[in-house]
mmCIF file with all atom_site columns, C-alpha atoms in Angstrom:
data_model
loop_
_atom_site.group_PDB
_atom_site.id
_atom_site.type_symbol
_atom_site.label_atom_id
_atom_site.label_alt_id
_atom_site.label_comp_id
_atom_site.label_asym_id
_atom_site.label_entity_id
_atom_site.label_seq_id
_atom_site.pdbx_PDB_ins_code
_atom_site.Cartn_x
_atom_site.Cartn_y
_atom_site.Cartn_z
_atom_site.occupancy
_atom_site.B_iso_or_equiv
_atom_site.pdbx_formal_charge
_atom_site.auth_seq_id
_atom_site.auth_comp_id
_atom_site.auth_asym_id
_atom_site.auth_atom_id
_atom_site.pdbx_PDB_model_num
ATOM 1   C CA . ALA A 1 1   ? 18.365  3.675   2.648   1.00 73.00 ? 1   ALA A CA 1
ATOM 2   C CA . GLN A 1 2   ? 14.788  4.730   3.109   1.00 80.00 ? 2   GLN A CA 1
ATOM 3   C CA . SER A 1 3   ? 12.790  2.878   5.717   1.00 88.00 ? 3   SER A CA 1
ATOM 4   C CA . VAL A 1 4   ? 9.682   3.177   7.843   1.00 93.00 ? 4   VAL A CA 1
ATOM 5   C CA . THR A 1 5   ? 9.257   1.830   11.355  1.00 95.00 ? 5   THR A CA 1
ATOM 6   C CA . GLN A 1 6   ? 5.961   1.329   13.100  1.00 96.00 ? 6   GLN A CA 1
ATOM 7   C CA . PRO A 1 7   ? 6.964   0.178   16.565  1.00 96.00 ? 7   PRO A CA 1
ATOM 8   C CA . ASP A 1 8   ? 3.522   -1.002  17.663  1.00 95.00 ? 8   ASP A CA 1
ATOM 9   C CA . ILE A 1 9   ? 2.278   -4.186  16.034  1.00 94.00 ? 9   ILE A CA 1
ATOM 10  C CA . HIS A 1 10  ? -1.088  -4.209  17.783  1.00 96.00 ? 10  HIS A CA 1
ATOM 11  C CA . ILE A 1 11  ? -2.914  -1.563  19.811  1.00 97.00 ? 11  ILE A CA 1
ATOM 12  C CA . THR A 1 12  ? -6.233  -1.849  21.611  1.00 97.00 ? 12  THR A CA 1
ATOM 13  C CA . VAL A 1 13  ? -8.196  1.230   22.658  1.00 97.00 ? 13  VAL A CA 1
ATOM 14  C CA . SER A 1 14  ? -11.649 1.753   24.056  1.00 97.00 ? 14  SER A CA 1
ATOM 15  C CA . GLU A 1 15  ? -14.293 3.351   21.906  1.00 97.00 ? 15  GLU A CA 1
ATOM 16  C CA . GLY A 1 16  ? -14.296 7.081   22.504  1.00 97.00 ? 16  GLY A CA 1
ATOM 17  C CA . ALA A 1 17  ? -10.705 7.142   23.687  1.00 97.00 ? 17  ALA A CA 1
ATOM 18  C CA . SER A 1 18  ? -7.966  9.021   21.900  1.00 97.00 ? 18  SER A CA 1
ATOM 19  C CA . LEU A 1 19  ? -5.528  7.290   19.597  1.00 97.00 ? 19  LEU A CA 1
ATOM 20  C CA . GLU A 1 20  ? -1.946  7.818   18.546  1.00 98.00 ? 20  GLU A CA 1
ATOM 21  C CA . LEU A 1 21  ? -0.144  5.488   16.164  1.00 98.00 ? 21  LEU A CA 1
ATOM 22  C CA . ARG A 1 22  ? 3.579   5.946   15.887  1.00 98.00 ? 22  ARG A CA 1
ATOM 23  C CA . CYS A 1 23  ? 5.649   6.127   12.731  1.00 97.00 ? 23  CYS A CA 1
ATOM 24  C CA . ASN A 1 24  ? 9.350   6.852   12.310  1.00 96.00 ? 24  ASN A CA 1
ATOM 25  C CA . TYR A 1 25  ? 11.056  7.172   8.969   1.00 93.00 ? 25  TYR A CA 1
ATOM 26  C CA . SER A 1 26  ? 14.541  7.252   7.613   1.00 89.00 ? 26  SER A CA 1
ATOM 27  C CA . TYR A 1 27  ? 15.032  9.487   4.613   1.00 79.00 ? 27  TYR A CA 1
ATOM 28  C CA . GLY A 1 28  ? 17.788  11.812  3.515   1.00 70.00 ? 28  GLY A CA 1
ATOM 29  C CA . ALA A 1 29  ? 15.779  14.670  2.089   1.00 75.00 ? 29  ALA A CA 1
ATOM 30  C CA . THR A 1 30  ? 12.345  16.087  2.788   1.00 74.00 ? 30  THR A CA 1
ATOM 31  C CA . PRO A 1 31  ? 10.095  13.056  2.835   1.00 84.00 ? 31  PRO A CA 1
ATOM 32  C CA . TYR A 1 32  ? 6.697   12.573  1.311   1.00 87.00 ? 32  TYR A CA 1
ATOM 33  C CA . LEU A 1 33  ? 4.748   10.790  4.050   1.00 91.00 ? 33  LEU A CA 1
ATOM 34  C CA . PHE A 1 34  ? 1.465   8.931   4.028   1.00 92.00 ? 34  PHE A CA 1
ATOM 35  C CA . TRP A 1 35  ? -0.906  7.035   6.223   1.00 95.00 ? 35  TRP A CA 1
ATOM 36  C CA . TYR A 1 36  ? -3.114  4.322   4.754   1.00 94.00 ? 36  TYR A CA 1
ATOM 37  C CA . VAL A 1 37  ? -5.827  2.209   6.341   1.00 96.00 ? 37  VAL A CA 1
ATOM 38  C CA . GLN A 1 38  ? -6.727  -1.336  5.383   1.00 94.00 ? 38  GLN A CA 1
ATOM 39  C CA . SER A 1 39  ? -9.935  -2.952  6.565   1.00 91.00 ? 39  SER A CA 1
ATOM 40  C CA . PRO A 1 40  ? -10.064 -6.763  6.608   1.00 85.00 ? 40  PRO A CA 1
ATOM 41  C CA . GLY A 1 41  ? -10.121 -8.190  3.105   1.00 78.00 ? 41  GLY A CA 1
ATOM 42  C CA . GLN A 1 42  ? -9.802  -4.777  1.534   1.00 83.00 ? 42  GLN A CA 1
ATOM 43  C CA . GLY A 1 43  ? -7.175  -2.771  -0.270  1.00 86.00 ? 43  GLY A CA 1
ATOM 44  C CA . LEU A 1 44  ? -5.494  0.351   1.028   1.00 90.00 ? 44  LEU A CA 1
ATOM 45  C CA . GLN A 1 45  ? -7.249  3.667   1.476   1.00 91.00 ? 45  GLN A CA 1
ATOM 46  C CA . LEU A 1 46  ? -5.304  6.896   1.789   1.00 91.00 ? 46  LEU A CA 1
ATOM 47  C CA . LEU A 1 47  ? -6.030  8.703   5.064   1.00 95.00 ? 47  LEU A CA 1
ATOM 48  C CA . LEU A 1 48  ? -3.710  11.676  4.691   1.00 94.00 ? 48  LEU A CA 1
ATOM 49  C CA . LYS A 1 49  ? -0.419  12.815  3.274   1.00 92.00 ? 49  LYS A CA 1
ATOM 50  C CA . TYR A 1 50  ? 2.341   15.306  3.940   1.00 91.00 ? 50  TYR A CA 1
ATOM 51  C CA . PHE A 1 51  ? 4.418   16.911  1.226   1.00 86.00 ? 51  PHE A CA 1
ATOM 52  C CA . SER A 1 52  ? 5.422   20.299  2.618   1.00 84.00 ? 52  SER A CA 1
ATOM 53  C CA . GLY A 1 53  ? 4.079   23.319  4.488   1.00 86.00 ? 53  GLY A CA 1
ATOM 54  C CA . ASP A 1 54  ? 1.976   23.020  7.619   1.00 89.00 ? 54  ASP A CA 1
ATOM 55  C CA . THR A 1 55  ? 3.329   20.136  9.650   1.00 91.00 ? 55  THR A CA 1
ATOM 56  C CA . LEU A 1 56  ? -0.098  19.227  11.027  1.00 96.00 ? 56  LEU A CA 1
ATOM 57  C CA . VAL A 1 57  ? -2.168  17.628  8.299   1.00 96.00 ? 57  VAL A CA 1
ATOM 58  C CA . GLN A 1 58  ? -5.821  16.732  8.393   1.00 97.00 ? 58  GLN A CA 1
ATOM 59  C CA . GLY A 1 59  ? -7.181  13.652  6.731   1.00 96.00 ? 59  GLY A CA 1
ATOM 60  C CA . ILE A 1 60  ? -10.395 11.777  6.235   1.00 95.00 ? 60  ILE A CA 1
ATOM 61  C CA . LYS A 1 61  ? -12.464 10.134  8.965   1.00 95.00 ? 61  LYS A CA 1
ATOM 62  C CA . GLY A 1 62  ? -11.287 12.628  11.589  1.00 96.00 ? 62  GLY A CA 1
ATOM 63  C CA . PHE A 1 63  ? -7.618  11.611  11.504  1.00 98.00 ? 63  PHE A CA 1
ATOM 64  C CA . GLU A 1 64  ? -4.677  13.962  11.659  1.00 98.00 ? 64  GLU A CA 1
ATOM 65  C CA . ALA A 1 65  ? -0.911  13.530  11.653  1.00 98.00 ? 65  ALA A CA 1
ATOM 66  C CA . GLU A 1 66  ? 1.993   15.715  12.659  1.00 97.00 ? 66  GLU A CA 1
ATOM 67  C CA . PHE A 1 67  ? 5.323   15.782  10.872  1.00 94.00 ? 67  PHE A CA 1
ATOM 68  C CA . LYS A 1 68  ? 8.249   16.332  13.226  1.00 94.00 ? 68  LYS A CA 1
ATOM 69  C CA . ARG A 1 69  ? 11.502  16.563  11.341  1.00 91.00 ? 69  ARG A CA 1
ATOM 70  C CA . SER A 1 70  ? 13.629  16.644  14.505  1.00 92.00 ? 70  SER A CA 1
ATOM 71  C CA . GLN A 1 71  ? 12.191  13.307  15.591  1.00 94.00 ? 71  GLN A CA 1
ATOM 72  C CA . SER A 1 72  ? 11.829  11.814  12.100  1.00 93.00 ? 72  SER A CA 1
ATOM 73  C CA . SER A 1 73  ? 8.271   11.039  13.038  1.00 95.00 ? 73  SER A CA 1
ATOM 74  C CA . PHE A 1 74  ? 4.839   11.238  11.462  1.00 96.00 ? 74  PHE A CA 1
ATOM 75  C CA . ASN A 1 75  ? 2.409   10.032  14.116  1.00 98.00 ? 75  ASN A CA 1
ATOM 76  C CA . LEU A 1 76  ? -1.261  9.527   13.378  1.00 98.00 ? 76  LEU A CA 1
ATOM 77  C CA . ARG A 1 77  ? -3.867  10.749  15.856  1.00 98.00 ? 77  ARG A CA 1
ATOM 78  C CA . LYS A 1 78  ? -7.591  10.731  16.389  1.00 98.00 ? 78  LYS A CA 1
ATOM 79  C CA . PRO A 1 79  ? -9.259  12.392  19.378  1.00 97.00 ? 79  PRO A CA 1
ATOM 80  C CA . SER A 1 80  ? -12.108 9.886   19.714  1.00 97.00 ? 80  SER A CA 1
ATOM 81  C CA . VAL A 1 81  ? -12.003 6.409   18.212  1.00 97.00 ? 81  VAL A CA 1
ATOM 82  C CA . HIS A 1 82  ? -15.081 4.741   16.756  1.00 96.00 ? 82  HIS A CA 1
ATOM 83  C CA . TRP A 1 83  ? -15.608 0.987   16.498  1.00 96.00 ? 83  TRP A CA 1
ATOM 84  C CA . SER A 1 84  ? -15.455 1.292   12.716  1.00 95.00 ? 84  SER A CA 1
ATOM 85  C CA . ASP A 1 85  ? -11.826 2.471   12.989  1.00 97.00 ? 85  ASP A CA 1
ATOM 86  C CA . ALA A 1 86  ? -10.726 -1.069  13.793  1.00 97.00 ? 86  ALA A CA 1
ATOM 87  C CA . ALA A 1 87  ? -8.363  -1.904  10.934  1.00 97.00 ? 87  ALA A CA 1
ATOM 88  C CA . GLU A 1 88  ? -4.691  -2.041  10.074  1.00 96.00 ? 88  GLU A CA 1
ATOM 89  C CA . TYR A 1 89  ? -2.829  1.215   9.577   1.00 97.00 ? 89  TYR A CA 1
ATOM 90  C CA . PHE A 1 90  ? 0.229   1.652   7.431   1.00 96.00 ? 90  PHE A CA 1
ATOM 91  C CA . CYS A 1 91  ? 2.701   4.491   7.365   1.00 95.00 ? 91  CYS A CA 1
ATOM 92  C CA . ALA A 1 92  ? 4.667   4.972   4.149   1.00 92.00 ? 92  ALA A CA 1
ATOM 93  C CA . VAL A 1 93  ? 7.318   7.199   2.657   1.00 89.00 ? 93  VAL A CA 1
ATOM 94  C CA . GLY A 1 94  ? 7.569   8.053   -1.006  1.00 82.00 ? 94  GLY A CA 1
ATOM 95  C CA . ALA A 1 95  ? 10.566  6.438   -2.642  1.00 69.00 ? 95  ALA A CA 1
ATOM 96  C CA . ASP A 1 96  ? 13.034  8.592   -4.494  1.00 63.00 ? 96  ASP A CA 1
ATOM 97  C CA . GLY A 1 97  ? 11.793  9.766   -7.838  1.00 54.00 ? 97  GLY A CA 1
ATOM 98  C CA . GLY A 1 98  ? 8.541   7.925   -7.649  1.00 56.00 ? 98  GLY A CA 1
ATOM 99  C CA . SER A 1 99  ? 4.879   8.733   -7.421  1.00 59.00 ? 99  SER A CA 1
ATOM 100 C CA . GLN A 1 100 ? 2.695   7.703   -4.532  1.00 59.00 ? 100 GLN A CA 1
ATOM 101 C CA . GLY A 1 101 ? 2.492   4.287   -6.087  1.00 63.00 ? 101 GLY A CA 1
ATOM 102 C CA . ASN A 1 102 ? 6.190   3.827   -5.439  1.00 75.00 ? 102 ASN A CA 1
ATOM 103 C CA . LEU A 1 103 ? 6.127   3.674   -1.685  1.00 84.00 ? 103 LEU A CA 1
ATOM 104 C CA . ILE A 1 104 ? 8.084   2.137   1.160   1.00 87.00 ? 104 ILE A CA 1
ATOM 105 C CA . PHE A 1 105 ? 5.741   0.873   3.838   1.00 91.00 ? 105 PHE A CA 1
ATOM 106 C CA . GLY A 1 106 ? 6.046   0.087   7.501   1.00 93.00 ? 106 GLY A CA 1
ATOM 107 C CA . LYS A 1 107 ? 4.870   -3.276  8.777   1.00 93.00 ? 107 LYS A CA 1
ATOM 108 C CA . GLY A 1 108 ? 1.600   -1.834  9.958   1.00 95.00 ? 108 GLY A CA 1
ATOM 109 C CA . THR A 1 109 ? -0.219  -1.404  13.265  1.00 96.00 ? 109 THR A CA 1
ATOM 110 C CA . LYS A 1 110 ? -3.386  -3.356  13.879  1.00 96.00 ? 110 LYS A CA 1
ATOM 111 C CA . LEU A 1 111 ? -5.964  -1.372  15.806  1.00 97.00 ? 111 LEU A CA 1
ATOM 112 C CA . SER A 1 112 ? -8.619  -3.113  17.875  1.00 97.00 ? 112 SER A CA 1
ATOM 113 C CA . VAL A 1 113 ? -11.443 -1.123  19.469  1.00 97.00 ? 113 VAL A CA 1
ATOM 114 C CA . LYS A 1 114 ? -13.115 -2.259  22.696  1.00 95.00 ? 114 LYS A CA 1
ATOM 115 C CA . PRO A 1 115 ? -16.766 -1.356  23.212  1.00 91.00 ? 115 PRO A CA 1
ATOM 116 C CA . GLU B 2 1   ? -14.591 1.736   -4.518  1.00 68.00 ? 1   GLU B CA 1
ATOM 117 C CA . THR B 2 2   ? -11.318 3.213   -5.695  1.00 74.00 ? 2   THR B CA 1
ATOM 118 C CA . GLY B 2 3   ? -11.693 2.669   -9.424  1.00 91.00 ? 3   GLY B CA 1
ATOM 119 C CA . VAL B 2 4   ? -9.072  -0.099  -9.438  1.00 95.00 ? 4   VAL B CA 1
ATOM 120 C CA . THR B 2 5   ? -10.548 -3.560  -9.840  1.00 96.00 ? 5   THR B CA 1
ATOM 121 C CA . GLN B 2 6   ? -8.704  -6.801  -9.247  1.00 97.00 ? 6   GLN B CA 1
ATOM 122 C CA . THR B 2 7   ? -9.845  -10.279 -10.240 1.00 97.00 ? 7   THR B CA 1
ATOM 123 C CA . PRO B 2 8   ? -10.128 -12.838 -8.920  1.00 97.00 ? 8   PRO B CA 1
ATOM 124 C CA . ARG B 2 9   ? -10.518 -11.828 -5.271  1.00 95.00 ? 9   ARG B CA 1
ATOM 125 C CA . HIS B 2 10  ? -9.404  -15.249 -4.111  1.00 96.00 ? 10  HIS B CA 1
ATOM 126 C CA . LEU B 2 11  ? -7.287  -17.873 -5.843  1.00 96.00 ? 11  LEU B CA 1
ATOM 127 C CA . VAL B 2 12  ? -6.069  -21.277 -4.732  1.00 96.00 ? 12  VAL B CA 1
ATOM 128 C CA . MET B 2 13  ? -3.537  -22.921 -6.979  1.00 94.00 ? 13  MET B CA 1
ATOM 129 C CA . GLY B 2 14  ? -1.217  -25.881 -6.945  1.00 92.00 ? 14  GLY B CA 1
ATOM 130 C CA . MET B 2 15  ? 2.509   -25.495 -7.335  1.00 91.00 ? 15  MET B CA 1
ATOM 131 C CA . THR B 2 16  ? 2.415   -26.809 -10.891 1.00 89.00 ? 16  THR B CA 1
ATOM 132 C CA . ASN B 2 17  ? -0.465  -24.641 -12.055 1.00 90.00 ? 17  ASN B CA 1
ATOM 133 C CA . LYS B 2 18  ? -0.376  -21.565 -14.236 1.00 95.00 ? 18  LYS B CA 1
ATOM 134 C CA . LYS B 2 19  ? -2.738  -18.743 -13.404 1.00 96.00 ? 19  LYS B CA 1
ATOM 135 C CA . SER B 2 20  ? -3.035  -15.008 -13.945 1.00 97.00 ? 20  SER B CA 1
ATOM 136 C CA . LEU B 2 21  ? -4.116  -12.088 -11.800 1.00 98.00 ? 21  LEU B CA 1
ATOM 137 C CA . LYS B 2 22  ? -5.844  -9.182  -13.470 1.00 98.00 ? 22  LYS B CA 1
ATOM 138 C CA . CYS B 2 23  ? -5.975  -5.512  -12.587 1.00 98.00 ? 23  CYS B CA 1
ATOM 139 C CA . GLU B 2 24  ? -8.056  -2.934  -14.388 1.00 97.00 ? 24  GLU B CA 1
ATOM 140 C CA . GLN B 2 25  ? -8.467  0.808   -13.971 1.00 96.00 ? 25  GLN B CA 1
ATOM 141 C CA . HIS B 2 26  ? -10.432 3.362   -15.923 1.00 89.00 ? 26  HIS B CA 1
ATOM 142 C CA . LEU B 2 27  ? -9.122  6.399   -14.095 1.00 94.00 ? 27  LEU B CA 1
ATOM 143 C CA . GLY B 2 28  ? -7.005  7.552   -16.991 1.00 94.00 ? 28  GLY B CA 1
ATOM 144 C CA . HIS B 2 29  ? -3.834  6.659   -15.117 1.00 94.00 ? 29  HIS B CA 1
ATOM 145 C CA . ASN B 2 30  ? -0.606  5.770   -16.857 1.00 93.00 ? 30  ASN B CA 1
ATOM 146 C CA . ALA B 2 31  ? 1.311   4.101   -14.051 1.00 92.00 ? 31  ALA B CA 1
ATOM 147 C CA . MET B 2 32  ? 0.435   0.744   -12.548 1.00 94.00 ? 32  MET B CA 1
ATOM 148 C CA . TYR B 2 33  ? 2.022   -1.244  -9.762  1.00 93.00 ? 33  TYR B CA 1
ATOM 149 C CA . TRP B 2 34  ? 2.025   -4.720  -8.246  1.00 96.00 ? 34  TRP B CA 1
ATOM 150 C CA . TYR B 2 35  ? 2.588   -5.096  -4.513  1.00 94.00 ? 35  TYR B CA 1
ATOM 151 C CA . LYS B 2 36  ? 2.884   -8.237  -2.403  1.00 95.00 ? 36  LYS B CA 1
ATOM 152 C CA . GLN B 2 37  ? 1.524   -8.225  1.131   1.00 92.00 ? 37  GLN B CA 1
ATOM 153 C CA . SER B 2 38  ? 2.669   -11.157 3.239   1.00 92.00 ? 38  SER B CA 1
ATOM 154 C CA . ALA B 2 39  ? 1.816   -11.766 6.861   1.00 85.00 ? 39  ALA B CA 1
ATOM 155 C CA . LYS B 2 40  ? 4.079   -9.914  9.295   1.00 77.00 ? 40  LYS B CA 1
ATOM 156 C CA . LYS B 2 41  ? 6.047   -8.205  6.497   1.00 84.00 ? 41  LYS B CA 1
ATOM 157 C CA . PRO B 2 42  ? 5.795   -4.733  4.987   1.00 85.00 ? 42  PRO B CA 1
ATOM 158 C CA . LEU B 2 43  ? 4.120   -4.364  1.638   1.00 89.00 ? 43  LEU B CA 1
ATOM 159 C CA . GLU B 2 44  ? 6.712   -5.044  -1.023  1.00 91.00 ? 44  GLU B CA 1
ATOM 160 C CA . LEU B 2 45  ? 6.702   -3.277  -4.355  1.00 91.00 ? 45  LEU B CA 1
ATOM 161 C CA . MET B 2 46  ? 7.178   -5.880  -7.088  1.00 94.00 ? 46  MET B CA 1
ATOM 162 C CA . PHE B 2 47  ? 6.797   -4.187  -10.454 1.00 94.00 ? 47  PHE B CA 1
ATOM 163 C CA . VAL B 2 48  ? 6.130   -0.725  -11.835 1.00 92.00 ? 48  VAL B CA 1
ATOM 164 C CA . TYR B 2 49  ? 4.823   0.133   -15.286 1.00 93.00 ? 49  TYR B CA 1
ATOM 165 C CA . ASN B 2 50  ? 4.690   3.646   -16.651 1.00 90.00 ? 50  ASN B CA 1
ATOM 166 C CA . PHE B 2 51  ? 3.030   4.261   -20.011 1.00 90.00 ? 51  PHE B CA 1
ATOM 167 C CA . LYS B 2 52  ? 3.060   0.475   -20.602 1.00 90.00 ? 52  LYS B CA 1
ATOM 168 C CA . GLU B 2 53  ? 6.806   0.200   -20.092 1.00 90.00 ? 53  GLU B CA 1
ATOM 169 C CA . GLN B 2 54  ? 8.222   -1.686  -17.132 1.00 90.00 ? 54  GLN B CA 1
ATOM 170 C CA . THR B 2 55  ? 10.320  0.726   -15.101 1.00 86.00 ? 55  THR B CA 1
ATOM 171 C CA . GLU B 2 56  ? 11.016  -1.347  -12.021 1.00 83.00 ? 56  GLU B CA 1
ATOM 172 C CA . ASN B 2 57  ? 11.441  -4.983  -11.150 1.00 82.00 ? 57  ASN B CA 1
ATOM 173 C CA . ASN B 2 58  ? 12.423  -5.311  -7.526  1.00 83.00 ? 58  ASN B CA 1
ATOM 174 C CA . SER B 2 59  ? 14.333  -8.587  -7.788  1.00 87.00 ? 59  SER B CA 1
ATOM 175 C CA . VAL B 2 60  ? 11.156  -10.576 -8.216  1.00 94.00 ? 60  VAL B CA 1
ATOM 176 C CA . PRO B 2 61  ? 11.595  -14.281 -9.078  1.00 94.00 ? 61  PRO B CA 1
ATOM 177 C CA . SER B 2 62  ? 10.900  -15.182 -12.683 1.00 95.00 ? 62  SER B CA 1
ATOM 178 C CA . ARG B 2 63  ? 7.950   -17.369 -11.669 1.00 96.00 ? 63  ARG B CA 1
ATOM 179 C CA . PHE B 2 64  ? 6.103   -14.018 -11.499 1.00 97.00 ? 64  PHE B CA 1
ATOM 180 C CA . SER B 2 65  ? 5.703   -12.471 -14.936 1.00 96.00 ? 65  SER B CA 1
ATOM 181 C CA . PRO B 2 66  ? 3.945   -9.120  -15.350 1.00 97.00 ? 66  PRO B CA 1
ATOM 182 C CA . GLU B 2 67  ? 2.240   -7.910  -18.488 1.00 97.00 ? 67  GLU B CA 1
ATOM 183 C CA . CYS B 2 68  ? 0.851   -4.466  -19.273 1.00 96.00 ? 68  CYS B CA 1
ATOM 184 C CA . PRO B 2 69  ? -0.884  -4.523  -22.674 1.00 95.00 ? 69  PRO B CA 1
ATOM 185 C CA . ASN B 2 70  ? -2.244  -0.999  -22.244 1.00 93.00 ? 70  ASN B CA 1
ATOM 186 C CA . SER B 2 71  ? -2.392  1.674   -19.558 1.00 91.00 ? 71  SER B CA 1
ATOM 187 C CA . SER B 2 72  ? -5.702  0.363   -18.226 1.00 94.00 ? 72  SER B CA 1
ATOM 188 C CA . HIS B 2 73  ? -4.772  -3.252  -17.680 1.00 97.00 ? 73  HIS B CA 1
ATOM 189 C CA . LEU B 2 74  ? -2.088  -5.038  -15.740 1.00 97.00 ? 74  LEU B CA 1
ATOM 190 C CA . PHE B 2 75  ? -1.619  -8.773  -15.377 1.00 98.00 ? 75  PHE B CA 1
ATOM 191 C CA . LEU B 2 76  ? 0.536   -10.918 -13.154 1.00 98.00 ? 76  LEU B CA 1
ATOM 192 C CA . HIS B 2 77  ? 1.168   -14.349 -14.657 1.00 97.00 ? 77  HIS B CA 1
ATOM 193 C CA . LEU B 2 78  ? 2.012   -17.033 -12.149 1.00 96.00 ? 78  LEU B CA 1
ATOM 194 C CA . HIS B 2 79  ? 3.677   -20.398 -12.732 1.00 94.00 ? 79  HIS B CA 1
ATOM 195 C CA . THR B 2 80  ? 5.369   -23.018 -10.566 1.00 94.00 ? 80  THR B CA 1
ATOM 196 C CA . LEU B 2 81  ? 4.802   -21.007 -7.417  1.00 94.00 ? 81  LEU B CA 1
ATOM 197 C CA . GLN B 2 82  ? 5.913   -21.983 -3.948  1.00 94.00 ? 82  GLN B CA 1
ATOM 198 C CA . PRO B 2 83  ? 3.821   -22.059 -0.755  1.00 94.00 ? 83  PRO B CA 1
ATOM 199 C CA . GLU B 2 84  ? 5.729   -19.003 0.507   1.00 93.00 ? 84  GLU B CA 1
ATOM 200 C CA . ASP B 2 85  ? 4.265   -17.049 -2.403  1.00 96.00 ? 85  ASP B CA 1
ATOM 201 C CA . SER B 2 86  ? 0.884   -17.202 -0.689  1.00 96.00 ? 86  SER B CA 1
ATOM 202 C CA . ALA B 2 87  ? -0.033  -13.591 0.040   1.00 95.00 ? 87  ALA B CA 1
ATOM 203 C CA . LEU B 2 88  ? -2.359  -10.737 -0.812  1.00 94.00 ? 88  LEU B CA 1
ATOM 204 C CA . TYR B 2 89  ? -1.366  -9.218  -4.145  1.00 96.00 ? 89  TYR B CA 1
ATOM 205 C CA . LEU B 2 90  ? -2.340  -5.593  -4.497  1.00 95.00 ? 90  LEU B CA 1
ATOM 206 C CA . CYS B 2 91  ? -2.506  -3.548  -7.644  1.00 96.00 ? 91  CYS B CA 1
ATOM 207 C CA . ALA B 2 92  ? -2.310  0.242   -7.643  1.00 93.00 ? 92  ALA B CA 1
ATOM 208 C CA . SER B 2 93  ? -2.393  2.970   -10.237 1.00 93.00 ? 93  SER B CA 1
ATOM 209 C CA . SER B 2 94  ? -1.434  6.627   -10.426 1.00 90.00 ? 94  SER B CA 1
ATOM 210 C CA . ARG B 2 95  ? -1.431  9.266   -13.097 1.00 89.00 ? 95  ARG B CA 1
ATOM 211 C CA . ASP B 2 96  ? 2.310   9.190   -13.728 1.00 82.00 ? 96  ASP B CA 1
ATOM 212 C CA . ARG B 2 97  ? 5.029   7.240   -11.926 1.00 76.00 ? 97  ARG B CA 1
ATOM 213 C CA . ALA B 2 98  ? 7.416   10.177  -12.021 1.00 72.00 ? 98  ALA B CA 1
ATOM 214 C CA . VAL B 2 99  ? 5.153   12.675  -10.283 1.00 72.00 ? 99  VAL B CA 1
ATOM 215 C CA . ARG B 2 100 ? 5.534   12.349  -6.527  1.00 70.00 ? 100 ARG B CA 1
ATOM 216 C CA . THR B 2 101 ? 2.383   14.260  -5.733  1.00 71.00 ? 101 THR B CA 1
ATOM 217 C CA . ASP B 2 102 ? 0.155   11.974  -7.789  1.00 77.00 ? 102 ASP B CA 1
ATOM 218 C CA . GLU B 2 103 ? -2.048  9.924   -5.496  1.00 80.00 ? 103 GLU B CA 1
ATOM 219 C CA . ALA B 2 104 ? -2.050  6.165   -5.930  1.00 86.00 ? 104 ALA B CA 1
ATOM 220 C CA . PHE B 2 105 ? -5.282  4.212   -5.825  1.00 90.00 ? 105 PHE B CA 1
ATOM 221 C CA . PHE B 2 106 ? -5.234  0.621   -4.646  1.00 92.00 ? 106 PHE B CA 1
ATOM 222 C CA . GLY B 2 107 ? -7.400  -2.289  -5.620  1.00 94.00 ? 107 GLY B CA 1
ATOM 223 C CA . GLN B 2 108 ? -8.878  -4.664  -3.066  1.00 93.00 ? 108 GLN B CA 1
ATOM 224 C CA . GLY B 2 109 ? -6.301  -7.309  -3.793  1.00 94.00 ? 109 GLY B CA 1
ATOM 225 C CA . THR B 2 110 ? -6.220  -10.966 -4.763  1.00 96.00 ? 110 THR B CA 1
ATOM 226 C CA . ARG B 2 111 ? -5.750  -13.400 -1.889  1.00 95.00 ? 111 ARG B CA 1
ATOM 227 C CA . LEU B 2 112 ? -3.508  -16.121 -3.320  1.00 96.00 ? 112 LEU B CA 1
ATOM 228 C CA . THR B 2 113 ? -3.000  -19.468 -1.628  1.00 96.00 ? 113 THR B CA 1
ATOM 229 C CA . VAL B 2 114 ? -0.448  -21.883 -3.065  1.00 95.00 ? 114 VAL B CA 1
ATOM 230 C CA . VAL B 2 115 ? -0.970  -25.502 -2.029  1.00 94.00 ? 115 VAL B CA 1
#
């Protein structure tokens, strides 16, 4: 069965520091992978996605993610975190036969940013 | 602003009440989705509609009743809910449920509290 694991429930980083949020997936075929961000009281915003091709994908707000098939991972990175990045981040995999609306999500990682 | 609008943003209802959540999009999309986001749990896909036809019901209790009168509108009718149904209910839309590369756009959600 498809599943997504985000091992870190809560991460705190200092402003200006680098960030890496971990995501591992379980999927039989080539996965469609996504990272979403949710600010408090808001819906989900797509940060980036991977379908095929270059395994390093660039997204909005300076985020990038790298697909590593051998590790079943799709970790999200940002070289320098800003206070406005404080939010909850969700990794997701596209369910079989479905569009990006038909997704299986991880439990999320809450990011706090220290001044 | 994603183009997907949910109303109301907040709703408090008693266990014997009947209420409805509304989702509206004017993006020209044909697929619409209801998700439930509970504390400490992954987002759960509840229902999927494609071209006004329900294509998925992920074992959702009958006290939740979806309605999709046209491709632009999606409702979630609620009756005799339980306190554990308190959650953020998110609506999403995409161009076509069957196309995996179609991006989904999420609304800001309705925060439901059942008392």
